C-alpha cells in the first residue's frame, strides 16, 4: 500500500515538474525574486543597527529563512486552479491514493525551494559571505531551512483548499507576509519597540533564522535555537498536514 501511494505521489510530482517546461518564466521569477530582495535590503535599505560584525553576515542567513516563507502563491494558485478546472475531481475519481496530488505538488515545490537556496547561497558567496561552521553544521542549517519551508508549504496548501478560488489566493497570501517581516530575518529584535521585539522573538521563523546563523558560524550568533527551529515546524506540520489532507478528502467528486 505504501509503495502504491509513493508511486501515485511520484506521478503527480512529475506532472508538476512538467509545468516548469511550459512556464519557465515563473520558475525564473521565483529564483530571482529572493536575490533581488537580498540586494535591496543589503545595499539599499539595509543598516543592521546593533548587529555585531558585518550586516551581510547577519542578513544572508535571514534572507535564506525569509525565502522559505515566501513564494507560496505559485503552489496555492496551482491547487486552486486544479480545483476550479475539475482536474482534482478527475484525479479523485481514479484509483489513486488520497492526497497523492498534494504530496506531488509539495515535492515539486520543495525541489524548487532547494534550487532557490542554492542560488541565494551562491549569490551570497559572490558578495563575500562565507560559512564559518563545518560541513555537518552547514547541512544541518539547510535541513532546518527546508523543514521550515515544508511546514509553510502545507499551511499554504491548506489555505488554498479553504480559499478555493485563484482570485482569493492574493488575499490569503497577504497573511503570510507578516510571518516573514515580523521576524529577526532583517533586523535585531533589540532594535525594535519592546512589545514588537517580543512578538518577533516568538515567531517560529525567528528561531529558524537564529539557529541557521549559529550553524553557519555567524560572529555573535545566539545559540540554543536549534531545537525550537525543529519543534516549531513539526508542530505546524502536525496541525496543517492532516487538515489539508482531510479537507482534500472532503472535496465533492
PDB file of C-alpha atoms in Angstrom:
ATOM      1  CA  UNK A   1       0.000   0.000   0.000  1.00  0.00           C
ATOM      2  CA  UNK A   2       2.872   2.354   0.838  1.00  0.00           C
ATOM      3  CA  UNK A   3       4.586   1.607  -2.484  1.00  0.00           C
ATOM      4  CA  UNK A   4       1.286   2.266  -4.263  1.00  0.00           C
ATOM      5  CA  UNK A   5       0.916   5.655  -2.560  1.00  0.00           C
ATOM      6  CA  UNK A   6       4.535   6.582  -3.315  1.00  0.00           C
ATOM      7  CA  UNK A   7       4.061   5.681  -6.987  1.00  0.00           C
ATOM      8  CA  UNK A   8       0.974   7.900  -7.177  1.00  0.00           C
ATOM      9  CA  UNK A   9       2.808  10.747  -5.454  1.00  0.00           C
ATOM     10  CA  UNK A  10       5.755  10.445  -7.856  1.00  0.00           C
ATOM     11  CA  UNK A  11       3.376  10.524 -10.831  1.00  0.00           C
ATOM     12  CA  UNK A  12       1.854  13.752  -9.514  1.00  0.00           C
ATOM     13  CA  UNK A  13       5.331  15.160  -8.853  1.00  0.00           C
ATOM     14  CA  UNK A  14       6.338  14.557 -12.478  1.00  0.00           C
ATOM     15  CA  UNK A  15       3.125  16.281 -13.545  1.00  0.00           C
ATOM     16  CA  UNK A  16       4.070  19.373 -11.551  1.00  0.00           C
ATOM     17  CA  UNK A  17       7.653  19.336 -12.835  1.00  0.00           C
ATOM     18  CA  UNK A  18       6.402  19.201 -16.416  1.00  0.00           C
ATOM     19  CA  UNK A  19       4.820  22.615 -15.821  1.00  0.00           C
ATOM     20  CA  UNK A  20       8.298  24.094 -15.464  1.00  0.00           C
ATOM     21  CA  UNK A  21       8.958  23.417 -19.127  1.00  0.00           C
ATOM     22  CA  UNK A  22       5.689  25.080 -20.141  1.00  0.00           C
ATOM     23  CA  UNK A  23       6.066  28.017 -17.725  1.00  0.00           C
ATOM     24  CA  UNK A  24       9.815  28.690 -17.391  1.00  0.00           C
ATOM     25  CA  UNK A  25       9.276  32.384 -16.678  1.00  0.00           C
ATOM     26  CA  UNK A  26       7.512  31.595 -13.397  1.00  0.00           C
ATOM     27  CA  UNK A  27      10.403  29.385 -12.318  1.00  0.00           C
ATOM     28  CA  UNK A  28      12.967  32.071 -13.154  1.00  0.00           C
ATOM     29  CA  UNK A  29      10.967  34.720 -11.292  1.00  0.00           C
ATOM     30  CA  UNK A  30      10.770  32.514  -8.207  1.00  0.00           C
ATOM     31  CA  UNK A  31      14.542  32.060  -8.273  1.00  0.00           C
ATOM     32  CA  UNK A  32      15.420  35.693  -8.996  1.00  0.00           C
ATOM     33  CA  UNK A  33      12.989  37.343  -6.566  1.00  0.00           C
ATOM     34  CA  UNK A  34      14.890  36.389  -3.363  1.00  0.00           C
ATOM     35  CA  UNK A  35      18.130  37.589  -4.977  1.00  0.00           C
ATOM     36  CA  UNK A  36      16.511  40.970  -5.634  1.00  0.00           C
ATOM     37  CA  UNK A  37      15.357  41.128  -2.007  1.00  0.00           C
ATOM     38  CA  UNK A  38      18.855  40.305  -0.792  1.00  0.00           C
ATOM     39  CA  UNK A  39      20.439  43.040  -2.903  1.00  0.00           C
ATOM     40  CA  UNK A  40      17.732  45.543  -1.976  1.00  0.00           C
ATOM     41  CA  UNK A  41      17.970  45.042   1.772  1.00  0.00           C
ATOM     42  CA  UNK A  42      21.715  44.607   1.724  1.00  0.00           C
ATOM     43  CA  UNK A  43      22.563  47.711  -0.300  1.00  0.00           C
ATOM     44  CA  UNK A  44      19.524  49.999  -0.407  1.00  0.00           C
ATOM     45  CA  UNK A  45      17.588  49.802   2.850  1.00  0.00           C
ATOM     46  CA  UNK A  46      19.973  47.737   4.958  1.00  0.00           C
ATOM     47  CA  UNK A  47      21.688  49.058   8.023  1.00  0.00           C
ATOM     48  CA  UNK A  48      21.854  46.367  10.642  1.00  0.00           C
ATOM     49  CA  UNK A  49      21.586  48.651  13.655  1.00  0.00           C
ATOM     50  CA  UNK A  50      23.004  46.837  16.681  1.00  0.00           C
ATOM     51  CA  UNK A  51      24.347  43.888  14.668  1.00  0.00           C
ATOM     52  CA  UNK A  52      27.771  42.654  15.711  1.00  0.00           C
ATOM     53  CA  UNK A  53      30.111  42.444  12.736  1.00  0.00           C
ATOM     54  CA  UNK A  54      29.166  42.831   9.101  1.00  0.00           C
ATOM     55  CA  UNK A  55      25.446  43.223   8.397  1.00  0.00           C
ATOM     56  CA  UNK A  56      25.909  40.934   5.388  1.00  0.00           C
ATOM     57  CA  UNK A  57      26.759  38.016   7.696  1.00  0.00           C
ATOM     58  CA  UNK A  58      23.559  38.639   9.639  1.00  0.00           C
ATOM     59  CA  UNK A  59      21.372  39.376   6.622  1.00  0.00           C
ATOM     60  CA  UNK A  60      22.064  36.443   4.304  1.00  0.00           C
ATOM     61  CA  UNK A  61      21.026  33.651   6.700  1.00  0.00           C
ATOM     62  CA  UNK A  62      17.921  35.707   7.477  1.00  0.00           C
ATOM     63  CA  UNK A  63      17.173  36.075   3.778  1.00  0.00           C
ATOM     64  CA  UNK A  64      17.501  32.317   3.352  1.00  0.00           C
ATOM     65  CA  UNK A  65      14.850  31.844   6.035  1.00  0.00           C
ATOM     66  CA  UNK A  66      12.694  34.597   4.533  1.00  0.00           C
ATOM     67  CA  UNK A  67      12.865  32.890   1.133  1.00  0.00           C
ATOM     68  CA  UNK A  68      11.478  29.716   2.703  1.00  0.00           C
ATOM     69  CA  UNK A  69       8.443  31.660   3.952  1.00  0.00           C
ATOM     70  CA  UNK A  70       7.685  33.483   0.708  1.00  0.00           C
ATOM     71  CA  UNK A  71       6.806  32.257  -2.763  1.00  0.00           C
ATOM     72  CA  UNK A  72       3.888  30.065  -1.734  1.00  0.00           C
ATOM     73  CA  UNK A  73       1.499  31.755  -4.134  1.00  0.00           C
ATOM     74  CA  UNK A  74       2.635  29.517  -7.007  1.00  0.00           C
ATOM     75  CA  UNK A  75       1.647  26.387  -5.106  1.00  0.00           C
ATOM     76  CA  UNK A  76      -1.571  27.955  -3.877  1.00  0.00           C
ATOM     77  CA  UNK A  77      -2.539  29.097  -7.376  1.00  0.00           C
ATOM     78  CA  UNK A  78      -1.814  25.659  -8.837  1.00  0.00           C
ATOM     79  CA  UNK A  79      -4.017  23.976  -6.238  1.00  0.00           C
ATOM     80  CA  UNK A  80      -6.931  26.398  -6.681  1.00  0.00           C
ATOM     81  CA  UNK A  81      -6.695  26.267 -10.482  1.00  0.00           C
ATOM     82  CA  UNK A  82      -6.836  22.479 -10.419  1.00  0.00           C
ATOM     83  CA  UNK A  83      -9.852  22.712  -8.134  1.00  0.00           C
ATOM     84  CA  UNK A  84     -11.742  25.084 -10.395  1.00  0.00           C
ATOM     85  CA  UNK A  85     -10.868  23.297 -13.638  1.00  0.00           C
ATOM     86  CA  UNK A  86     -12.098  19.984 -12.296  1.00  0.00           C
ATOM     87  CA  UNK A  87      -8.647  18.402 -12.553  1.00  0.00           C
ATOM     88  CA  UNK A  88      -8.626  17.278  -8.933  1.00  0.00           C
ATOM     89  CA  UNK A  89     -12.122  15.800  -9.308  1.00  0.00           C
ATOM     90  CA  UNK A  90     -10.848  13.699 -12.210  1.00  0.00           C
ATOM     91  CA  UNK A  91      -7.849  12.557 -10.212  1.00  0.00           C
ATOM     92  CA  UNK A  92     -10.032  11.645  -7.242  1.00  0.00           C
ATOM     93  CA  UNK A  93     -12.248   9.515  -9.490  1.00  0.00           C
ATOM     94  CA  UNK A  94      -9.193   7.389 -10.344  1.00  0.00           C
ATOM     95  CA  UNK A  95      -7.766   4.552  -8.207  1.00  0.00           C
ATOM     96  CA  UNK A  96      -5.230   6.878  -6.616  1.00  0.00           C
ATOM     97  CA  UNK A  97      -4.015   7.248  -3.051  1.00  0.00           C
ATOM     98  CA  UNK A  98      -5.817  10.055  -1.216  1.00  0.00           C
ATOM     99  CA  UNK A  99      -3.567  13.102  -1.016  1.00  0.00           C
ATOM    100  CA  UNK A 100      -1.123  11.981  -3.740  1.00  0.00           C
ATOM    101  CA  UNK A 101      -1.935  15.147  -5.710  1.00  0.00           C
ATOM    102  CA  UNK A 102      -0.994  17.317  -2.734  1.00  0.00           C
ATOM    103  CA  UNK A 103       2.162  15.328  -1.954  1.00  0.00           C
ATOM    104  CA  UNK A 104       3.261  15.604  -5.596  1.00  0.00           C
ATOM    105  CA  UNK A 105       2.684  19.337  -5.549  1.00  0.00           C
ATOM    106  CA  UNK A 106       4.649  19.707  -2.301  1.00  0.00           C
ATOM    107  CA  UNK A 107       7.548  17.597  -3.638  1.00  0.00           C
ATOM    108  CA  UNK A 108       7.885  19.814  -6.723  1.00  0.00           C
ATOM    109  CA  UNK A 109       7.761  22.927  -4.533  1.00  0.00           C
ATOM    110  CA  UNK A 110      10.470  21.541  -2.243  1.00  0.00           C
ATOM    111  CA  UNK A 111      12.727  20.901  -5.239  1.00  0.00           C
ATOM    112  CA  UNK A 112      12.250  24.498  -6.372  1.00  0.00           C
ATOM    113  CA  UNK A 113      12.931  25.705  -2.823  1.00  0.00           C
ATOM    114  CA  UNK A 114      16.191  23.755  -2.742  1.00  0.00           C
ATOM    115  CA  UNK A 115      17.167  25.387  -6.043  1.00  0.00           C
ATOM    116  CA  UNK A 116      16.363  28.808  -4.584  1.00  0.00           C
ATOM    117  CA  UNK A 117      18.644  28.089  -1.613  1.00  0.00           C
ATOM    118  CA  UNK A 118      21.488  27.087  -3.931  1.00  0.00           C
ATOM    119  CA  UNK A 119      21.072  30.267  -5.995  1.00  0.00           C
ATOM    120  CA  UNK A 120      20.893  32.550  -2.965  1.00  0.00           C
ATOM    121  CA  UNK A 121      23.867  30.898  -1.243  1.00  0.00           C
ATOM    122  CA  UNK A 122      25.827  31.269  -4.482  1.00  0.00           C
ATOM    123  CA  UNK A 123      24.955  34.966  -4.707  1.00  0.00           C
ATOM    124  CA  UNK A 124      25.909  35.420  -1.062  1.00  0.00           C
ATOM    125  CA  UNK A 125      29.281  33.787  -1.708  1.00  0.00           C
ATOM    126  CA  UNK A 126      29.800  36.103  -4.686  1.00  0.00           C
ATOM    127  CA  UNK A 127      29.130  39.057  -2.386  1.00  0.00           C
ATOM    128  CA  UNK A 128      31.809  37.871   0.012  1.00  0.00           C
ATOM    129  CA  UNK A 129      29.691  35.963   2.533  1.00  0.00           C
ATOM    130  CA  UNK A 130      31.351  32.860   3.978  1.00  0.00           C
ATOM    131  CA  UNK A 131      30.188  29.945   6.110  1.00  0.00           C
ATOM    132  CA  UNK A 132      32.393  29.542   9.188  1.00  0.00           C
ATOM    133  CA  UNK A 133      30.923  26.299  10.502  1.00  0.00           C
ATOM    134  CA  UNK A 134      31.764  22.785   9.356  1.00  0.00           C
ATOM    135  CA  UNK A 135      30.088  20.679   6.667  1.00  0.00           C
ATOM    136  CA  UNK A 136      27.772  18.962   9.156  1.00  0.00           C
ATOM    137  CA  UNK A 137      26.623  22.302  10.568  1.00  0.00           C
ATOM    138  CA  UNK A 138      26.072  23.634   7.038  1.00  0.00           C
ATOM    139  CA  UNK A 139      23.908  20.640   6.092  1.00  0.00           C
ATOM    140  CA  UNK A 140      22.040  20.980   9.380  1.00  0.00           C
ATOM    141  CA  UNK A 141      21.277  24.631   8.592  1.00  0.00           C
ATOM    142  CA  UNK A 142      19.998  23.724   5.121  1.00  0.00           C
ATOM    143  CA  UNK A 143      17.885  20.962   6.666  1.00  0.00           C
ATOM    144  CA  UNK A 144      16.298  23.425   9.106  1.00  0.00           C
ATOM    145  CA  UNK A 145      15.510  25.817   6.263  1.00  0.00           C
ATOM    146  CA  UNK A 146      13.842  23.093   4.191  1.00  0.00           C
ATOM    147  CA  UNK A 147      11.931  21.818   7.224  1.00  0.00           C
ATOM    148  CA  UNK A 148      10.554  25.308   7.797  1.00  0.00           C
ATOM    149  CA  UNK A 149       9.638  25.541   4.104  1.00  0.00           C
ATOM    150  CA  UNK A 150       7.849  22.198   4.257  1.00  0.00           C
ATOM    151  CA  UNK A 151       5.743  23.397   7.186  1.00  0.00           C
ATOM    152  CA  UNK A 152       4.930  26.704   5.486  1.00  0.00           C
ATOM    153  CA  UNK A 153       4.069  24.827   2.304  1.00  0.00           C
ATOM    154  CA  UNK A 154       1.388  22.722   3.976  1.00  0.00           C
ATOM    155  CA  UNK A 155      -0.052  25.818   5.617  1.00  0.00           C
ATOM    156  CA  UNK A 156      -0.285  27.305   2.113  1.00  0.00           C
ATOM    157  CA  UNK A 157      -1.885  24.167   0.673  1.00  0.00           C
ATOM    158  CA  UNK A 158      -4.494  24.118   3.417  1.00  0.00           C
ATOM    159  CA  UNK A 159      -5.260  27.823   2.928  1.00  0.00           C
ATOM    160  CA  UNK A 160      -5.548  27.260  -0.832  1.00  0.00           C
ATOM    161  CA  UNK A 161      -8.067  24.457  -0.291  1.00  0.00           C
ATOM    162  CA  UNK A 162     -10.029  26.715   2.072  1.00  0.00           C
ATOM    163  CA  UNK A 163      -9.886  29.685  -0.325  1.00  0.00           C
ATOM    164  CA  UNK A 164     -10.997  27.514  -3.230  1.00  0.00           C
ATOM    165  CA  UNK A 165     -10.607  30.169  -5.944  1.00  0.00           C
ATOM    166  CA  UNK A 166      -7.467  31.599  -7.597  1.00  0.00           C
ATOM    167  CA  UNK A 167      -8.653  35.166  -7.070  1.00  0.00           C
ATOM    168  CA  UNK A 168      -8.713  34.561  -3.309  1.00  0.00           C
ATOM    169  CA  UNK A 169      -5.062  33.477  -3.216  1.00  0.00           C
ATOM    170  CA  UNK A 170      -3.726  37.029  -3.205  1.00  0.00           C
ATOM    171  CA  UNK A 171      -5.846  37.921  -0.180  1.00  0.00           C
ATOM    172  CA  UNK A 172      -4.719  34.787   1.672  1.00  0.00           C
ATOM    173  CA  UNK A 173      -1.088  35.321   0.624  1.00  0.00           C
ATOM    174  CA  UNK A 174      -1.104  38.697   2.389  1.00  0.00           C
ATOM    175  CA  UNK A 175      -1.464  36.797   5.665  1.00  0.00           C
ATOM    176  CA  UNK A 176       1.940  35.165   5.101  1.00  0.00           C
ATOM    177  CA  UNK A 177       3.873  38.424   4.766  1.00  0.00           C
ATOM    178  CA  UNK A 178       3.698  39.335   8.465  1.00  0.00           C
ATOM    179  CA  UNK A 179       5.285  35.971   9.300  1.00  0.00           C
ATOM    180  CA  UNK A 180       8.327  36.997   7.288  1.00  0.00           C
ATOM    181  CA  UNK A 181       8.706  40.622   8.250  1.00  0.00           C
ATOM    182  CA  UNK A 182       7.708  40.195  11.915  1.00  0.00           C
ATOM    183  CA  UNK A 183      10.887  38.205  12.434  1.00  0.00           C
ATOM    184  CA  UNK A 184      14.578  38.768  13.034  1.00  0.00           C
ATOM    185  CA  UNK A 185      15.431  37.976   9.406  1.00  0.00           C
ATOM    186  CA  UNK A 186      16.355  41.580   8.632  1.00  0.00           C
ATOM    187  CA  UNK A 187      16.870  43.282  11.998  1.00  0.00           C
ATOM    188  CA  UNK A 188      17.582  42.520  15.633  1.00  0.00           C
ATOM    189  CA  UNK A 189      14.568  42.395  17.984  1.00  0.00           C
ATOM    190  CA  UNK A 190      16.569  44.608  20.373  1.00  0.00           C
ATOM    191  CA  UNK A 191      16.362  47.434  17.824  1.00  0.00           C
ATOM    192  CA  UNK A 192      12.534  47.316  17.859  1.00  0.00           C
ATOM    193  CA  UNK A 193       9.967  48.589  20.369  1.00  0.00           C
ATOM    194  CA  UNK A 194       9.668  46.262  23.351  1.00  0.00           C
ATOM    195  CA  UNK A 195       6.292  44.707  22.531  1.00  0.00           C
ATOM    196  CA  UNK A 196       7.232  44.229  18.886  1.00  0.00           C
ATOM    197  CA  UNK A 197      10.538  42.641  19.799  1.00  0.00           C
ATOM    198  CA  UNK A 198       8.661  40.131  21.963  1.00  0.00           C
ATOM    199  CA  UNK A 199       6.375  39.192  19.055  1.00  0.00           C
ATOM    200  CA  UNK A 200       9.400  38.819  16.780  1.00  0.00           C
ATOM    201  CA  UNK A 201      11.194  36.554  19.252  1.00  0.00           C
ATOM    202  CA  UNK A 202       8.173  34.219  19.402  1.00  0.00           C
ATOM    203  CA  UNK A 203       7.896  33.983  15.628  1.00  0.00           C
ATOM    204  CA  UNK A 204       8.846  30.417  14.523  1.00  0.00           C
ATOM    205  CA  UNK A 205      10.786  31.874  11.619  1.00  0.00           C
ATOM    206  CA  UNK A 206      12.975  33.842  14.034  1.00  0.00           C
ATOM    207  CA  UNK A 207      14.051  30.583  15.677  1.00  0.00           C
ATOM    208  CA  UNK A 208      14.943  29.148  12.273  1.00  0.00           C
ATOM    209  CA  UNK A 209      16.902  32.245  11.247  1.00  0.00           C
ATOM    210  CA  UNK A 210      18.775  32.371  14.588  1.00  0.00           C
ATOM    211  CA  UNK A 211      19.589  28.650  14.506  1.00  0.00           C
ATOM    212  CA  UNK A 212      20.825  28.927  10.917  1.00  0.00           C
ATOM    213  CA  UNK A 213      23.097  31.863  11.822  1.00  0.00           C
ATOM    214  CA  UNK A 214      24.529  29.823  14.681  1.00  0.00           C
ATOM    215  CA  UNK A 215      25.150  26.767  12.472  1.00  0.00           C
ATOM    216  CA  UNK A 216      26.721  28.923   9.760  1.00  0.00           C
ATOM    217  CA  UNK A 217      29.089  30.315  12.391  1.00  0.00           C
ATOM    218  CA  UNK A 218      27.986  33.945  12.116  1.00  0.00           C
ATOM    219  CA  UNK A 219      30.012  36.007  14.634  1.00  0.00           C
ATOM    220  CA  UNK A 220      27.931  36.821  17.699  1.00  0.00           C
ATOM    221  CA  UNK A 221      25.096  34.468  16.710  1.00  0.00           C
ATOM    222  CA  UNK A 222      22.878  33.339  19.561  1.00  0.00           C
ATOM    223  CA  UNK A 223      22.952  29.619  20.318  1.00  0.00           C
ATOM    224  CA  UNK A 224      20.269  27.328  21.735  1.00  0.00           C
ATOM    225  CA  UNK A 225      17.672  27.749  18.976  1.00  0.00           C
ATOM    226  CA  UNK A 226      18.194  24.541  17.015  1.00  0.00           C
ATOM    227  CA  UNK A 227      15.599  22.527  18.916  1.00  0.00           C
ATOM    228  CA  UNK A 228      12.934  25.265  18.732  1.00  0.00           C
ATOM    229  CA  UNK A 229      13.706  25.512  14.998  1.00  0.00           C
ATOM    230  CA  UNK A 230      12.890  21.794  14.760  1.00  0.00           C
ATOM    231  CA  UNK A 231       9.917  21.669  17.111  1.00  0.00           C
ATOM    232  CA  UNK A 232       8.003  24.664  15.686  1.00  0.00           C
ATOM    233  CA  UNK A 233       7.826  23.384  12.077  1.00  0.00           C
ATOM    234  CA  UNK A 234       6.976  19.862  13.263  1.00  0.00           C
ATOM    235  CA  UNK A 235       4.160  21.286  15.398  1.00  0.00           C
ATOM    236  CA  UNK A 236       2.832  23.275  12.429  1.00  0.00           C
ATOM    237  CA  UNK A 237       3.027  20.170  10.247  1.00  0.00           C
ATOM    238  CA  UNK A 238       1.182  18.134  12.871  1.00  0.00           C
ATOM    239  CA  UNK A 239      -1.684  20.631  12.609  1.00  0.00           C
ATOM    240  CA  UNK A 240      -1.836  21.620   8.949  1.00  0.00           C
ATOM    241  CA  UNK A 241      -0.817  18.410   7.145  1.00  0.00           C
ATOM    242  CA  UNK A 242      -3.806  16.409   8.430  1.00  0.00           C
ATOM    243  CA  UNK A 243      -6.070  19.443   7.983  1.00  0.00           C
ATOM    244  CA  UNK A 244      -5.063  19.735   4.331  1.00  0.00           C
ATOM    245  CA  UNK A 245      -5.431  16.007   3.646  1.00  0.00           C
ATOM    246  CA  UNK A 246      -8.797  15.922   5.417  1.00  0.00           C
ATOM    247  CA  UNK A 247     -10.015  18.969   3.526  1.00  0.00           C
ATOM    248  CA  UNK A 248      -8.895  17.386   0.259  1.00  0.00           C
ATOM    249  CA  UNK A 249     -10.670  14.151   1.138  1.00  0.00           C
ATOM    250  CA  UNK A 250     -13.932  16.007   1.734  1.00  0.00           C
ATOM    251  CA  UNK A 251     -14.000  17.718  -1.645  1.00  0.00           C
ATOM    252  CA  UNK A 252     -17.044  16.842  -3.667  1.00  0.00           C
ATOM    253  CA  UNK A 253     -16.437  14.487  -6.574  1.00  0.00           C
TER     254      UNK A 253
END
